[in-house]
PDB file of C-alpha atoms in Angstrom:
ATOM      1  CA  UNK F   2      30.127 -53.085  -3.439  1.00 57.00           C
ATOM      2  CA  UNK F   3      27.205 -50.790  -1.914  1.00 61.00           C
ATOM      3  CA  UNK F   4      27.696 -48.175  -0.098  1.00 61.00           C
ATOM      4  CA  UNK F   5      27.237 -48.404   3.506  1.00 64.00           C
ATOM      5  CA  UNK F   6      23.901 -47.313   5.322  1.00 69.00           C
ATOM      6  CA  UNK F   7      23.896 -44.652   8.092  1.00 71.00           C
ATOM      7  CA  UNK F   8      23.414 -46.263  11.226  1.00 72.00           C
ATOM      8  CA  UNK F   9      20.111 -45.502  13.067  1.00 88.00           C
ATOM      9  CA  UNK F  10      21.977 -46.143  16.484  1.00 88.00           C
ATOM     10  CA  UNK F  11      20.909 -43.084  19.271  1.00 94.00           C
ATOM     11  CA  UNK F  12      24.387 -41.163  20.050  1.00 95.00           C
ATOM     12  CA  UNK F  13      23.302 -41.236  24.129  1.00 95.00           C
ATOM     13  CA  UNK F  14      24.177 -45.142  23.436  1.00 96.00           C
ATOM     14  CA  UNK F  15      26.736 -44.505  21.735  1.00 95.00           C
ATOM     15  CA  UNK F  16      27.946 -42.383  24.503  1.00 96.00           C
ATOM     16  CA  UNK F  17      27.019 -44.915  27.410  1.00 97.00           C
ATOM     17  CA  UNK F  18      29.167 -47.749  25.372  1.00 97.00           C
ATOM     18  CA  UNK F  19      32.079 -45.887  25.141  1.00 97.00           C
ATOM     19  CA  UNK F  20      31.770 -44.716  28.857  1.00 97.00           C
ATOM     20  CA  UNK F  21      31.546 -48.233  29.739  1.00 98.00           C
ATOM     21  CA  UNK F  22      34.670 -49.149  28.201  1.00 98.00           C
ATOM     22  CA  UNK F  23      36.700 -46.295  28.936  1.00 98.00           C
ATOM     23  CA  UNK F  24      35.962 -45.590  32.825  1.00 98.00           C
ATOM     24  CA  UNK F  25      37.059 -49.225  33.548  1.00 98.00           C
ATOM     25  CA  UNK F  26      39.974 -48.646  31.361  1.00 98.00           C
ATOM     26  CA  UNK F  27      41.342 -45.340  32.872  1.00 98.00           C
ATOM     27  CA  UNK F  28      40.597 -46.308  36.326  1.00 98.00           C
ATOM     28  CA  UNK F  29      43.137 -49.533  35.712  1.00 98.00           C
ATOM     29  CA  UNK F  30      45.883 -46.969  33.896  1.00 98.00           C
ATOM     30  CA  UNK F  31      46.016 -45.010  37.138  1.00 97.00           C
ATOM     31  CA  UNK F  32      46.478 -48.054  39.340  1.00 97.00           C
ATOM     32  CA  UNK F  33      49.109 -49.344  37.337  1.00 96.00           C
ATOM     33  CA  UNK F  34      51.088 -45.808  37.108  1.00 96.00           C
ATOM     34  CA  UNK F  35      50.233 -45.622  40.687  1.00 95.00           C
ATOM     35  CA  UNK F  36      51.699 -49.243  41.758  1.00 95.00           C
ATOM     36  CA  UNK F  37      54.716 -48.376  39.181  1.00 94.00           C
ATOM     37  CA  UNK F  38      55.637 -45.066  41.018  1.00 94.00           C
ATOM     38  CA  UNK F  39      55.550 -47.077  43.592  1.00 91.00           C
ATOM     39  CA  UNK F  40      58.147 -49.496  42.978  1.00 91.00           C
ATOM     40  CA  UNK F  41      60.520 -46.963  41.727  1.00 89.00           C
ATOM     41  CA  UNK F  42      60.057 -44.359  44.235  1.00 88.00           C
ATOM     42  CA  UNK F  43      60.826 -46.729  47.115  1.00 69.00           C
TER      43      UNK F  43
END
């Protein structure tokens, strides 16, 4: 097997993928611990 290559991919799109994914991802984590406290709270 070779060895793999270095990527040549810019870390600011790195950055912008990952911001993309996890934004969505927290914003949808608060409004379920939101809706959850919620229904337990009364």
């Amino acid at each position: 097997m070779s060895s793999p290559e270095r990527s040549s991919t810019p870390m600011a799109l790195i950055v912008v993928a990952w911001a993309l994914v996890v934004i969505p991802l927290l914003y949808g984590l608060v409004q379920t611990i939101r809706t959850a406290s919620a229904l337990f709270t009364g």
